[in-house]
mmCIF file of C-alpha atoms in Angstrom:
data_model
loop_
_atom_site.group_PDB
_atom_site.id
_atom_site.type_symbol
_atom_site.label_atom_id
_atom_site.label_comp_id
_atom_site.label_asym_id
_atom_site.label_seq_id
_atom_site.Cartn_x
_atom_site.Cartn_y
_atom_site.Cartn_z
ATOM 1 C CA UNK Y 1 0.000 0.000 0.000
ATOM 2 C CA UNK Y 2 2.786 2.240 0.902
ATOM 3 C CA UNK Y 3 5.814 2.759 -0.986
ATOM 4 C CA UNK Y 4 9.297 5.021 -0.145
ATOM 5 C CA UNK Y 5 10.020 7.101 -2.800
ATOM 6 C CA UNK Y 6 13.098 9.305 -3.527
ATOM 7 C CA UNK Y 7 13.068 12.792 -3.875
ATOM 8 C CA UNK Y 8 15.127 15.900 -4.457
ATOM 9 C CA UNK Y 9 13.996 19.650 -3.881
ATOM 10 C CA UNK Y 10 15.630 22.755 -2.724
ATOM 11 C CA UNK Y 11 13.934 23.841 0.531
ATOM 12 C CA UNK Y 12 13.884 27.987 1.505
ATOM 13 C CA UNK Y 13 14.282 28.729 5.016
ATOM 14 C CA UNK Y 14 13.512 32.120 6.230
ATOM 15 C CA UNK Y 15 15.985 33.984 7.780
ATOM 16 C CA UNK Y 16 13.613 33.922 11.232
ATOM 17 C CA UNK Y 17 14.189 30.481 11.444
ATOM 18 C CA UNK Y 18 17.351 30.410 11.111
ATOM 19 C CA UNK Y 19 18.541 29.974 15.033
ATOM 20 C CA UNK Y 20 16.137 26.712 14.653
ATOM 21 C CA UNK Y 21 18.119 23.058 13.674
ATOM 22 C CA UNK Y 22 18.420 23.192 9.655
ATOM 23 C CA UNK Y 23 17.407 19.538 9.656
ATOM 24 C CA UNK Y 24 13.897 20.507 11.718
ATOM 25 C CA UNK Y 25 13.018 23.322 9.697
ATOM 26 C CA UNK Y 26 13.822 21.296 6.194
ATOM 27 C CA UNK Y 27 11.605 18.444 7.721
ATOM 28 C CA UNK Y 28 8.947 21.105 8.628
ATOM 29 C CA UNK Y 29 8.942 22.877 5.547
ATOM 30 C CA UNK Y 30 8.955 19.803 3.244
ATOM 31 C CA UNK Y 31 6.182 18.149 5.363
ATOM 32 C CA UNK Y 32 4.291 21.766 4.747
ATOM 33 C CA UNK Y 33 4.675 20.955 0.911
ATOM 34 C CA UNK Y 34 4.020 17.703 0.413
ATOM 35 C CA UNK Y 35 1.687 16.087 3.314
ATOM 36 C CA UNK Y 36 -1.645 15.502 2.224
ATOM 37 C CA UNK Y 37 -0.362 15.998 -1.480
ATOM 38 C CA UNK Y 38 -0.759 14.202 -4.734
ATOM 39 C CA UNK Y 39 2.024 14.509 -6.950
ATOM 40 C CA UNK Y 40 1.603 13.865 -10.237
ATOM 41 C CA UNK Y 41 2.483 9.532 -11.320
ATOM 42 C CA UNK Y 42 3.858 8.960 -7.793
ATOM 43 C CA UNK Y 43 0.762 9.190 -5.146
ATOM 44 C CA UNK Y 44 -0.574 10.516 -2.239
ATOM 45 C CA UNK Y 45 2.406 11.766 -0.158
ATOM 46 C CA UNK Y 46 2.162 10.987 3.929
ATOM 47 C CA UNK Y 47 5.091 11.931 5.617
ATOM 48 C CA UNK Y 48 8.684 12.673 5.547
ATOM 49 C CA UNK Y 49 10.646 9.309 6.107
ATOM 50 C CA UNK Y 50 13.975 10.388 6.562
ATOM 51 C CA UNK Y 51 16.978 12.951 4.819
ATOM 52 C CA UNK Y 52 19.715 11.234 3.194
ATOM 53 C CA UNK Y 53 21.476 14.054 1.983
ATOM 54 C CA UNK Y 54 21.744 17.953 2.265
ATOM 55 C CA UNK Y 55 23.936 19.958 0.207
ATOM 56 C CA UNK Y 56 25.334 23.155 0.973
ATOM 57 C CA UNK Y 57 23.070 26.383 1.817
ATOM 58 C CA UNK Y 58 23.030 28.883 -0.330
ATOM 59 C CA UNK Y 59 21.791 32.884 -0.169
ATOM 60 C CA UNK Y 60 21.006 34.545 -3.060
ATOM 61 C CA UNK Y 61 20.910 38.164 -3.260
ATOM 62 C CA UNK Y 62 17.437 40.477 -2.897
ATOM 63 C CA UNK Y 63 16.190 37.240 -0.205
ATOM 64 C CA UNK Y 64 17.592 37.000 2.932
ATOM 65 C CA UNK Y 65 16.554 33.275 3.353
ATOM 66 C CA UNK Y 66 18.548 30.307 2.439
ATOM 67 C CA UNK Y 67 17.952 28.041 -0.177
ATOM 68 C CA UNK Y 68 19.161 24.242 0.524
ATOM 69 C CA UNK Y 69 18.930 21.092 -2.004
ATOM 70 C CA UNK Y 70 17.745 18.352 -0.371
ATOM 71 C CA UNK Y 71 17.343 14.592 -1.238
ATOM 72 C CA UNK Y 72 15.267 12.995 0.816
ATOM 73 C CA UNK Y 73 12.754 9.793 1.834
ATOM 74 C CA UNK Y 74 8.994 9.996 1.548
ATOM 75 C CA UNK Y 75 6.474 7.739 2.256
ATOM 76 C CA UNK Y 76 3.730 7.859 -0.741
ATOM 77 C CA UNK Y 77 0.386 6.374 -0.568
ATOM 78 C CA UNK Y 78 0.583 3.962 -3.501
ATOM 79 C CA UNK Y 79 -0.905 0.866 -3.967
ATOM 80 C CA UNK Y 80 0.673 -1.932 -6.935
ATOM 81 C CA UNK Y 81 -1.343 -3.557 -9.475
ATOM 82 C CA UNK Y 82 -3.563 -6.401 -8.339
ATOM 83 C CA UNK Y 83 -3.058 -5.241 -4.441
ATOM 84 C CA UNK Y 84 -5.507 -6.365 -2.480
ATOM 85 C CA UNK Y 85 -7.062 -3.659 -0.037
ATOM 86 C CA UNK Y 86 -9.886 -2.939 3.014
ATOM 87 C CA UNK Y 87 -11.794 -0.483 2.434
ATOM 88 C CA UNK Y 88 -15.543 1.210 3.756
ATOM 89 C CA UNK Y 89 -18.379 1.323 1.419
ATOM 90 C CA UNK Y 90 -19.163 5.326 1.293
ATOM 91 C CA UNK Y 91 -21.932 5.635 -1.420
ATOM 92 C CA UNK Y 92 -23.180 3.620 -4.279
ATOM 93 C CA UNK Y 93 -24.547 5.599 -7.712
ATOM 94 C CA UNK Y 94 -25.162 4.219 -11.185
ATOM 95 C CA UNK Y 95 -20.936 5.185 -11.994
ATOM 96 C CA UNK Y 96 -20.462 1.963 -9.653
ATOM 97 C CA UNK Y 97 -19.512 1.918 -5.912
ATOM 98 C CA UNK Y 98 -17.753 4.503 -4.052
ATOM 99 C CA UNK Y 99 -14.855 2.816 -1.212
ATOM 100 C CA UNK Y 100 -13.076 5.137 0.959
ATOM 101 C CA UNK Y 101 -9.640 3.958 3.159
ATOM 102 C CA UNK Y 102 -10.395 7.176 5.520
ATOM 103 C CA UNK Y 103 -7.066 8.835 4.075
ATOM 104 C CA UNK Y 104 -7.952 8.572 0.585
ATOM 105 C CA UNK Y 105 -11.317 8.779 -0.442
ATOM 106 C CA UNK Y 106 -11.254 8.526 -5.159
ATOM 107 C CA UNK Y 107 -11.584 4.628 -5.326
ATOM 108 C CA UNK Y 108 -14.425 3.072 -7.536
ATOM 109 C CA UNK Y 109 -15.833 0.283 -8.677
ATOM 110 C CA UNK Y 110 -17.556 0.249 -11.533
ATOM 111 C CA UNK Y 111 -20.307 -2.474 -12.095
ATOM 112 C CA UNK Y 112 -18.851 -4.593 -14.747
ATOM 113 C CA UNK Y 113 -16.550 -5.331 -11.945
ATOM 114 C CA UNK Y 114 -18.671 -6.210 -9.493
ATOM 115 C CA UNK Y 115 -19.790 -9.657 -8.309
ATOM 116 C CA UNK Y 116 -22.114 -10.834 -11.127
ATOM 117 C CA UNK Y 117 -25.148 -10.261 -11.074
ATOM 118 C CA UNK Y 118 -25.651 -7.186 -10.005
ATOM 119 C CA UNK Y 119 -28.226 -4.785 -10.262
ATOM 120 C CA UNK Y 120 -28.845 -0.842 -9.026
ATOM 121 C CA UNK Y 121 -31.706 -0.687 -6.260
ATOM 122 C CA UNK Y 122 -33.162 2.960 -7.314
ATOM 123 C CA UNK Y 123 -35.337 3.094 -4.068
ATOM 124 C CA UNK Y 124 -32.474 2.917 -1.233
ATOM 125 C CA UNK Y 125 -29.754 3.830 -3.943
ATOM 126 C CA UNK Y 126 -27.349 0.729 -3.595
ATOM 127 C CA UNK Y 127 -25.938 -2.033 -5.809
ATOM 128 C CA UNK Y 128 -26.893 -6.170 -5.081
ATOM 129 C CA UNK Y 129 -25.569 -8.965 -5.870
ATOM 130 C CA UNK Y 130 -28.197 -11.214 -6.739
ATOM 131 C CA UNK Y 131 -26.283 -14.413 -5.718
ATOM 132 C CA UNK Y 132 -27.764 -17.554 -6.802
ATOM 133 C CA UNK Y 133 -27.963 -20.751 -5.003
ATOM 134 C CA UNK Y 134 -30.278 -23.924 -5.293
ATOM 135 C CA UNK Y 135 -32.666 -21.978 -2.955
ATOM 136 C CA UNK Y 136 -33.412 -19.553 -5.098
ATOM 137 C CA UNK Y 137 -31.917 -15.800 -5.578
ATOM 138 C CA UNK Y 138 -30.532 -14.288 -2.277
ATOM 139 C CA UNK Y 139 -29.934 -10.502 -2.662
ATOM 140 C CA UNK Y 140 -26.460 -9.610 -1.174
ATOM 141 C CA UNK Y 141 -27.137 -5.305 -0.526
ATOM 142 C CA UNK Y 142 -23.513 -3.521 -0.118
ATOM 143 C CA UNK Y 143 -24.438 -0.961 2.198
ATOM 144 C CA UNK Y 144 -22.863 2.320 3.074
ATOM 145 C CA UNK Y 145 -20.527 2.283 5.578
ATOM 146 C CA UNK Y 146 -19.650 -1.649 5.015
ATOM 147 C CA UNK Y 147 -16.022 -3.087 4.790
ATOM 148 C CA UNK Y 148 -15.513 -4.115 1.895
ATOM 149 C CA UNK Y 149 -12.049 -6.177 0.104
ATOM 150 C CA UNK Y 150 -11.462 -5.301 -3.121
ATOM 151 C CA UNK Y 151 -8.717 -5.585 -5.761
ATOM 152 C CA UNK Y 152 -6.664 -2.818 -7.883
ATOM 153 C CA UNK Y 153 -7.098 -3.109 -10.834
ATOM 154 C CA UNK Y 154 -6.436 0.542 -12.117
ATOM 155 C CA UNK Y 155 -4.719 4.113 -11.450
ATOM 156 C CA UNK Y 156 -5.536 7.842 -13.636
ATOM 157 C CA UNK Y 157 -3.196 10.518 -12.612
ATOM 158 C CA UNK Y 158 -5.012 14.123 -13.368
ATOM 159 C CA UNK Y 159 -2.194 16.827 -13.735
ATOM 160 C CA UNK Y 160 -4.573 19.651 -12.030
ATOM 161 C CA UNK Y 161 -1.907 22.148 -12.403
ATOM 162 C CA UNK Y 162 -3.344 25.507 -12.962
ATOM 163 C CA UNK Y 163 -2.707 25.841 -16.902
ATOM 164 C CA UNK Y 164 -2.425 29.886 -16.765
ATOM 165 C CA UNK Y 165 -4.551 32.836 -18.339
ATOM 166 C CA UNK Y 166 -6.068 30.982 -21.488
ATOM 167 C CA UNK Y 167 -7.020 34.613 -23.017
ATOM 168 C CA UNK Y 168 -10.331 34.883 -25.323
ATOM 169 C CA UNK Y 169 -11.780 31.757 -23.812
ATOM 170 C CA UNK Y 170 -11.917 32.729 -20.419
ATOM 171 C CA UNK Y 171 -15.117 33.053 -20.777
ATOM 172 C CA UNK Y 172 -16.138 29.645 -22.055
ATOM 173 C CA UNK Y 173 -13.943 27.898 -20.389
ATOM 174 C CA UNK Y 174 -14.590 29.141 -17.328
ATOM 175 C CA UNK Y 175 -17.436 26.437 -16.258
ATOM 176 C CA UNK Y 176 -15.327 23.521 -17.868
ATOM 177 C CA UNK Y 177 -12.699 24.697 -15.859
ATOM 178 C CA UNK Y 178 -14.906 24.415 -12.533
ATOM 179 C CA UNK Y 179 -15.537 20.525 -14.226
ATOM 180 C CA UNK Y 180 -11.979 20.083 -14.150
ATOM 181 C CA UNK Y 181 -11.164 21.520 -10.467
ATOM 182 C CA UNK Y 182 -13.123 18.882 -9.336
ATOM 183 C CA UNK Y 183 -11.855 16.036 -10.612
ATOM 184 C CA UNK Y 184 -9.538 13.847 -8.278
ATOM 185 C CA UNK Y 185 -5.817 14.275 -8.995
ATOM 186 C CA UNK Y 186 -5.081 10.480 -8.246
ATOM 187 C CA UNK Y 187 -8.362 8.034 -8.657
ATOM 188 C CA UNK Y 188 -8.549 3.920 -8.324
ATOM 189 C CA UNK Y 189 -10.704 1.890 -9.979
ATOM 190 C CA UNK Y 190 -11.170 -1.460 -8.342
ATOM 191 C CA UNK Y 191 -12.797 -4.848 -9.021
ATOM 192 C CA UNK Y 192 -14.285 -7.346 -6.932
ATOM 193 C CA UNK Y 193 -15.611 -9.862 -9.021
ATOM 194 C CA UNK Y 194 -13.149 -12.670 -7.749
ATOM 195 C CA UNK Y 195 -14.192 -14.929 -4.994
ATOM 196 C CA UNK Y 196 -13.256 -13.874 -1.903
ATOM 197 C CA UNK Y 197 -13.539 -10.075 -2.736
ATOM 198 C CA UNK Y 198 -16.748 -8.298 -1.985
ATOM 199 C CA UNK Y 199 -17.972 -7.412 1.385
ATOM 200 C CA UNK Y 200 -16.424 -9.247 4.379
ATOM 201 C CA UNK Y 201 -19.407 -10.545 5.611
ATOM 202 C CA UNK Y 202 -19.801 -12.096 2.441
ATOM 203 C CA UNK Y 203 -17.159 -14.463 3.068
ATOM 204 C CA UNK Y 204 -16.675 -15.192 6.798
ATOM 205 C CA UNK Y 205 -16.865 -18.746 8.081
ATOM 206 C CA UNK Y 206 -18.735 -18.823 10.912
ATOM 207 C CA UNK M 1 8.434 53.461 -4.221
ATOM 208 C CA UNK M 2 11.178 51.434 -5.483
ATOM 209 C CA UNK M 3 11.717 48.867 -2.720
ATOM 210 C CA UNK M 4 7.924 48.393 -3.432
ATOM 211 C CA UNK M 5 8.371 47.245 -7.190
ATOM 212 C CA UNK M 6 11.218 45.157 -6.411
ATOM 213 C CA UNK M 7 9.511 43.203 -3.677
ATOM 214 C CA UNK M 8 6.677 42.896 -6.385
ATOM 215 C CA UNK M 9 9.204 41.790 -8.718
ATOM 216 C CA UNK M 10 11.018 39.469 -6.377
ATOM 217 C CA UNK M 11 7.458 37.945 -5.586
ATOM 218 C CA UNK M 12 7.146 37.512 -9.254
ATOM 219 C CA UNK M 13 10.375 35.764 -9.807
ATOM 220 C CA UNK M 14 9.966 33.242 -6.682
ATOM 221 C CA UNK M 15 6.700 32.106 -8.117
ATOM 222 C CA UNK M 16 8.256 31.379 -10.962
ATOM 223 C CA UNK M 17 10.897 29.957 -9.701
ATOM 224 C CA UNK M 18 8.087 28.059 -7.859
ATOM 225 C CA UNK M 19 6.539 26.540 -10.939
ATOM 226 C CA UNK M 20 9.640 25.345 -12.169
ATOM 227 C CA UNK M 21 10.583 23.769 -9.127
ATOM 228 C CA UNK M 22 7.319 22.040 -9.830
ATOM 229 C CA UNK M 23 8.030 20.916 -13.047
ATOM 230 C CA UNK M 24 11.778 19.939 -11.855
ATOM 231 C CA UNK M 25 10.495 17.731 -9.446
ATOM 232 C CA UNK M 26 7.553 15.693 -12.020
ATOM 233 C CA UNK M 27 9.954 15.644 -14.262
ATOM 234 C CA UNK M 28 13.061 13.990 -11.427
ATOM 235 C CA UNK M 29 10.123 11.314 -10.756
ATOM 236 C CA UNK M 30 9.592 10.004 -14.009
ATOM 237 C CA UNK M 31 13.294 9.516 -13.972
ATOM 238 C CA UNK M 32 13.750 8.093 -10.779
ATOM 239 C CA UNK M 33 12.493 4.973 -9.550
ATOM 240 C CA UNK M 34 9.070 5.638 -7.860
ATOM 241 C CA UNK M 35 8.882 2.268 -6.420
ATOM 242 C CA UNK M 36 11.965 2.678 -4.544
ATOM 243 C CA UNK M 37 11.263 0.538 -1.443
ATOM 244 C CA UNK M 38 7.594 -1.017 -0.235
ATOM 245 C CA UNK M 39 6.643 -0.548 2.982
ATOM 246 C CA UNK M 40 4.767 -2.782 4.839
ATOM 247 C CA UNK M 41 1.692 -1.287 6.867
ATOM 248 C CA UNK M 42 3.886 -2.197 10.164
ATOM 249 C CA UNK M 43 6.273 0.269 9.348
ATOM 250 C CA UNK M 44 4.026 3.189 8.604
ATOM 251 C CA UNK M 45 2.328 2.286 11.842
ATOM 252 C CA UNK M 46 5.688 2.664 13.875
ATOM 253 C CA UNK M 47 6.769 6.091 11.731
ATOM 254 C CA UNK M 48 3.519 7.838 12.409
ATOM 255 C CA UNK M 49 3.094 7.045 16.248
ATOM 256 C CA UNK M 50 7.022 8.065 16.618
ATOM 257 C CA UNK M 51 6.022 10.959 14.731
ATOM 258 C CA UNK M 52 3.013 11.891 16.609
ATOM 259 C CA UNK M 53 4.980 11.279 19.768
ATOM 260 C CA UNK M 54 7.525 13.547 18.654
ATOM 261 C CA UNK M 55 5.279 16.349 17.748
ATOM 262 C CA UNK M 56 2.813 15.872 20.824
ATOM 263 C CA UNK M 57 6.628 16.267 23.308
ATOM 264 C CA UNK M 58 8.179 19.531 21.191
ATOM 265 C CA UNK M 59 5.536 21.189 22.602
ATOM 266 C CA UNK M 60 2.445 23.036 20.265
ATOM 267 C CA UNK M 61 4.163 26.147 19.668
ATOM 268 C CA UNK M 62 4.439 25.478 16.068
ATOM 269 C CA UNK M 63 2.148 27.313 13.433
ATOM 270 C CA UNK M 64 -0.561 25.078 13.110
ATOM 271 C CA UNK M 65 -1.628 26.589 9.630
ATOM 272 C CA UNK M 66 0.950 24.985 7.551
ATOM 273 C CA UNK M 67 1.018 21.722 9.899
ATOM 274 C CA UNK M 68 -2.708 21.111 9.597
ATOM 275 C CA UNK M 69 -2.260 18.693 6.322
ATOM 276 C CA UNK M 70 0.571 16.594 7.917
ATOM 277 C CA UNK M 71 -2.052 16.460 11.241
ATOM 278 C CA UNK M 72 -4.760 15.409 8.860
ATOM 279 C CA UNK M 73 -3.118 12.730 7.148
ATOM 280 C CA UNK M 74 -1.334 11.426 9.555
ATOM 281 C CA UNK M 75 -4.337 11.269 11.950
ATOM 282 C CA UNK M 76 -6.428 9.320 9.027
ATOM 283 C CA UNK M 77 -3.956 6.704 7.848
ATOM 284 C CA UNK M 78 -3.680 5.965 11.619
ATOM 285 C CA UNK M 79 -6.955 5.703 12.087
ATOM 286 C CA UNK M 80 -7.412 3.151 9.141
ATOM 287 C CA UNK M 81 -4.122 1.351 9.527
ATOM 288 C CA UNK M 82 -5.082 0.830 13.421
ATOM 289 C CA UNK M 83 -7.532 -1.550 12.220
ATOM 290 C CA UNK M 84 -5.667 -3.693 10.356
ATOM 291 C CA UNK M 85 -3.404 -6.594 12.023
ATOM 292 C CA UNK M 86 -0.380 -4.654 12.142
ATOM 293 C CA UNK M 87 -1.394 -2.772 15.226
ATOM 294 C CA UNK M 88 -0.381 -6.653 16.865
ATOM 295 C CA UNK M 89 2.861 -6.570 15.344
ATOM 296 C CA UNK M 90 6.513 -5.908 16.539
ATOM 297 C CA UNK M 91 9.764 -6.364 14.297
ATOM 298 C CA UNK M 92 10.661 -9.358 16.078
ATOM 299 C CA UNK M 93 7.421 -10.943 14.580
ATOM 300 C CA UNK M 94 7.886 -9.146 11.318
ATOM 301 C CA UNK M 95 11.370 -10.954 11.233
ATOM 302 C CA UNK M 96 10.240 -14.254 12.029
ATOM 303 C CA UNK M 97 7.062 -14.312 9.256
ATOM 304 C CA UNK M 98 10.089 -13.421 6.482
ATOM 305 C CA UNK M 99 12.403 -16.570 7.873
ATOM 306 C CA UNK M 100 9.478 -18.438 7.695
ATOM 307 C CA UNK M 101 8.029 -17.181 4.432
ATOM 308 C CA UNK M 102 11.603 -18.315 2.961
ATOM 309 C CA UNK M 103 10.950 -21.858 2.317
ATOM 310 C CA UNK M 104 7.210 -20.864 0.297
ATOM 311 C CA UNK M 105 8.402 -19.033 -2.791
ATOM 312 C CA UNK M 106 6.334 -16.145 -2.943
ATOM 313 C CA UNK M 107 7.676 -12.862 -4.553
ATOM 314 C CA UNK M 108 8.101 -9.829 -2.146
ATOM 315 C CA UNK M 109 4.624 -8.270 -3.220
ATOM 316 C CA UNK M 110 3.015 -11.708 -1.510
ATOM 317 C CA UNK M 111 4.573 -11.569 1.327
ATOM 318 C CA UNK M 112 3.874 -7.656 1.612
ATOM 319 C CA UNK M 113 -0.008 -8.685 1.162
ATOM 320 C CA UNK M 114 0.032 -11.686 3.628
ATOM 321 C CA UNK M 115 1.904 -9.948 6.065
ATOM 322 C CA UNK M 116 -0.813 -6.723 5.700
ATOM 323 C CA UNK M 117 -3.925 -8.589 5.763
ATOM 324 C CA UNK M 118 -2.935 -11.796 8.282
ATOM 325 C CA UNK M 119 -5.147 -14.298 5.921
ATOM 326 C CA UNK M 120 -7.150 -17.364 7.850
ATOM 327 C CA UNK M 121 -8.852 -18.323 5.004
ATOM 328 C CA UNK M 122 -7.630 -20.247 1.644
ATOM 329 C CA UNK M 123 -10.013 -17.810 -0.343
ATOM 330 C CA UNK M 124 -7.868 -15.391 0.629
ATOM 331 C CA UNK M 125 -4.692 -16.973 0.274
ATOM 332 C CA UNK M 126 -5.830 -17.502 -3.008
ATOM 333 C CA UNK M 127 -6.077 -14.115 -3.789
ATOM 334 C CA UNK M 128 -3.211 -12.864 -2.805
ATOM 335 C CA UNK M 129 -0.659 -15.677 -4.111
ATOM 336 C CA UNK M 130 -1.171 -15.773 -8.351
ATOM 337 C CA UNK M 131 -1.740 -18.337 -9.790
ATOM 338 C CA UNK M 132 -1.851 -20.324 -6.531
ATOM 339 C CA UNK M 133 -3.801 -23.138 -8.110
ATOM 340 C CA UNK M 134 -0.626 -23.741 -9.984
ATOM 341 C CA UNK M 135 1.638 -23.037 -7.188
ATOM 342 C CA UNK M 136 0.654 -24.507 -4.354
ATOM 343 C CA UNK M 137 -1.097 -27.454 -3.368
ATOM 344 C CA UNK M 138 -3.840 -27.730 -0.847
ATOM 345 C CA UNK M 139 -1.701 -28.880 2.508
ATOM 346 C CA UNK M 140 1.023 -25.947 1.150
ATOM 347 C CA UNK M 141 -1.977 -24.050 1.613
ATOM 348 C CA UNK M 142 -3.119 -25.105 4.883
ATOM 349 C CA UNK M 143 0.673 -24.784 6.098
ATOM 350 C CA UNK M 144 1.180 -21.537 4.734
ATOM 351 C CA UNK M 145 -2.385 -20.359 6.658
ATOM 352 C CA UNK M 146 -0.949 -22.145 9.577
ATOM 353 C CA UNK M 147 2.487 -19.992 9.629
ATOM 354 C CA UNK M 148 0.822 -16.891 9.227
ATOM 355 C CA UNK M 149 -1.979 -17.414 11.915
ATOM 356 C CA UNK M 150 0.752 -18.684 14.052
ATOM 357 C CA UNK M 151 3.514 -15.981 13.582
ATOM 358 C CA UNK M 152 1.335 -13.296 12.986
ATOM 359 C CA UNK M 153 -0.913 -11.965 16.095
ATOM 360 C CA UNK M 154 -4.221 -11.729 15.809
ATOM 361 C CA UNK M 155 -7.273 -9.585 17.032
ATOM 362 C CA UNK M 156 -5.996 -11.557 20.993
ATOM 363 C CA UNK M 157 -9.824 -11.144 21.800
ATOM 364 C CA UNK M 158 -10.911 -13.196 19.093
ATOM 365 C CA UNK M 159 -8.089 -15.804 19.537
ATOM 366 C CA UNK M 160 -8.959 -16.133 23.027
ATOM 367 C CA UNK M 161 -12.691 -16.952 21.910
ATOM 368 C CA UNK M 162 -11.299 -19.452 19.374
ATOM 369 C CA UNK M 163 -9.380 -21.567 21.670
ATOM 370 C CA UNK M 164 -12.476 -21.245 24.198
ATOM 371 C CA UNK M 165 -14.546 -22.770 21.364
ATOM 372 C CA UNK M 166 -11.721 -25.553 20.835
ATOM 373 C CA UNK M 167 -11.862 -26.494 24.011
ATOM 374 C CA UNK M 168 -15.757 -26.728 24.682
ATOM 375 C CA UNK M 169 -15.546 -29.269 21.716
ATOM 376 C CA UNK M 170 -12.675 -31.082 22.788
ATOM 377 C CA UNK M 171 -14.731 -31.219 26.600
ATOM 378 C CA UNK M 172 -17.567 -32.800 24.305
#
C-alpha cells in the first residue's frame, strides 16, 4: 500500500528560522509541501521518512533566506497492481460503488466489476448482488458504511496544475474549468468480481 | 516606491521559480524509480506514532496553519491502519514471518499482502498468491495459513474466543 520514494527539492528557510536546527526546519517545511499531497504519477504523499542528503546552503541576493537542495525519503500512498485492499463502502450511484480507506477517499468500482449479477436498487440507492444458489436468488445489498475487500485493478493521474490565463476563452472555459477543479488528482478503480472479494461478511466462516 | 516594485518583482520571480521547481520535481520522478522501497503497513504504523509522539513532546508552539495537512493525514492513515493486524505486530514478529516465508516461494509483493492482511482463510490466500492453483497445493496451503496465523498476532480477543470454542468441543 505504501511505498518510499526518492526525492530531491531545494527547501527555503527564512531567515527567522534560522537559530532553529536546519534539519527541523527542512523536515517542517517539506512536510508543509508535500503532506496531504498528490504529486503527479507517484501518489498521495504521507510523511517525511527520513533525509539522506543535504547539500550546501546557499543565499542569493534580494532574499535574505537560504535556499538548501535536499534529497530525501517519503512515504507515498501507492498501492501496486492487483493489491488487495480494506476499504468502507461510502456511497453507491449508477458510476459503480464509491470505497473510501479514511485517508484517501477517489476509489471506484464500476459495475462490470462487481460480483455478477448485479443490479442498481433505485429506491435505497445501492448495488446487489443477486447471488444464486439452489434456494433460489438471495440478494447480497452492499451498504454504506460496510467493509468491503477489493482488488486494484487501475490508477488515472489528473495533472490539475493551474494551466495559466487561457485569453479569449476565459469566458467559455470558465465552467469547464470548474468541471476540471473537481476532478480527483489520483483516482482507483477497483474490481471485486473474484471470490473472496466483496464485502467481508460475504465471506466469513462462521 | 522602489523597494515596493522590487519586492513585487522578487514575488514575481519566486513564483516562478516556484513553478519550475514544480516541473523539476515531475519531471526527477519520471526519472527516478518511484517504487523505490515497499513498505509494509507495520512500518508506517511505527513512523507515524514516533512521529506523533515527537510532535505531541516539542511542545504546540508550532504554526498550526501549515502543519494542519501533515495532522490530517497522519491522523487518518492511523486511524485506518489501526484496524488492520499490524497494530499486533513488533519487528521481532515481522522478522520471524520473512524466515518463515523463505521456504514458500512467494515474490516480495506476496509476502507484503500476507503480512498486511494476516489471511485465515484459503479464499484469501488464493487471492493474494497468483496463480496459486498452480503453485501450491492444498496442505502448502493449509501450512502456509498455519504460519501466518501462528507468527502473525491476531485480534488476541478473538483468539482467546477461538481456543475457548476448541476447548468446549474437545470437553464434548
Amino acid at each position: 500500500m505504501f511505498v518510499l520514494v526518492e526525492m530531491t527539492d531545494t527547501v527555503r528557510i527564512p531567515p527567522w528560522q534560522f537559530e532553529r536546527k536546519l534539519n527541523e526546519s527542512i523536515a517542517e517545511e517539506l512536510n508543509k509541501k508535500l503532506a496531504n499531497k498528490v504529486v503527479y504519477n507517484v501518489g498521495l504523499c504521507i510523511c517525511l521518512y527520513d533525509i539522506t542528503k543535504l547539500e550546501d546552503s546557499y543565499i542569493f541576493p534580494g532574499d535574505g533566506a537560504s535556499h538548501t537542495k535536499v534529497h530525501f525519503r517519503y512515504v507515498v500512498f501507492h498501492p501496486f497492481l492487483d493489491e488487495i485492499l480494506i476499504g468502507e463502502i461510502k456511497s453507491c450511484s449508477q458510476d459503480g460503488v464509491h470505497v473510501s480507506i479514511g485517508f484517501f477517499d477517489d476509489i471506484v468500482i464500476p459495475p462490470e466489476s462487481l460480483q455478477q449479477p448485479a443490479k442498481f436498487d433505485e429506491a435505497e440507492q445501492v448495488w446487489v448482488w443477486e447471488y444464486e444458489t439452489e434456494e433460489g436468488a438471495h440478494d447480497l445489498y452492499m451498504d454504506i458504511g460496510e467493509e468491503i475487500r477489493f482488488r486494484v485493478v487501475d490508477e488515472t493521474f489528473v495533472d490539475t496544475s493551474p494551466t495559466g490565463p487561457s485569453s479569449a476563452e476565459a469566458s467559455t472555459s470558465s465552467a469547464t474549468e470548474e468541471v476540471q477543479k473537481k476532478e480527483a488528482p489520483y483516482t482507483l478503480v477497483g474490481s471485486i468480481s473474484e471470490p473472496g472479494l466483496g464485502l467481508l461478511s460475504w465471506w466469513t466462516n462462521s | 516606491m522602489k523597494t515596493n516594485a522590487c519586492m513585487s518583482s522578487l514575488a514575481e520571480l519566486s513564483l516562478e521559480s516556484a513553478k519550475w521547481k514544480l516541473k523539476f520535481i515531475s519531471a526527477y520522478f519520471r526519472r527516478k524509480d518511484a517504487n523505490a522501497a515497499l513498505l509494509s503497513n507495520f512500518e508506517v504504523f511505527q513512523l507515524l506514532t514516533d512521529l506523533k509522539q515527537q510532535r505531541k513532546e516539542s511542545g504546540k508552539n508550532k504554526q498550526s496553519s501549515g502543519q494542519q495537512n501533515l495532522n490530517t493525514i497522519m491522523y487518518e492513515t492511523l486511524k485506518y491502519i489501526s484496524k488492520t493486524p499490524c497494530r499486533y505486530q513488533s519487528p521481532e514478529t515481522v522478522k520471524e514471518f520473512l524466515i518463515a516465508m523463505k521456504g514458500h516461494k512467494l515474490t516480495k509483493a506476496e509476502k507484503l499482502q500476507l503480512l498486511n492482511h494476516r489471511p485465515v482463510t484459503a479464499v484469501e490466500i488464493q487471492l493474494m498468491v497468483e496463480e496459486s492453483e498452480e503453485r501450491l497445493t492444498e496442505e502448502q496451503i493449509e501450512s502456509l495459513l498455519q504460519t501466518v496465523t501462528s507468527i502473525l498476532p491476531g485480534d488476541p480477543d478473538e483468539q482467546q474466543r477461538d481456543s475457548a470454542m476448541a476447548t468446549e468441543d474437545k470437553g464434548r
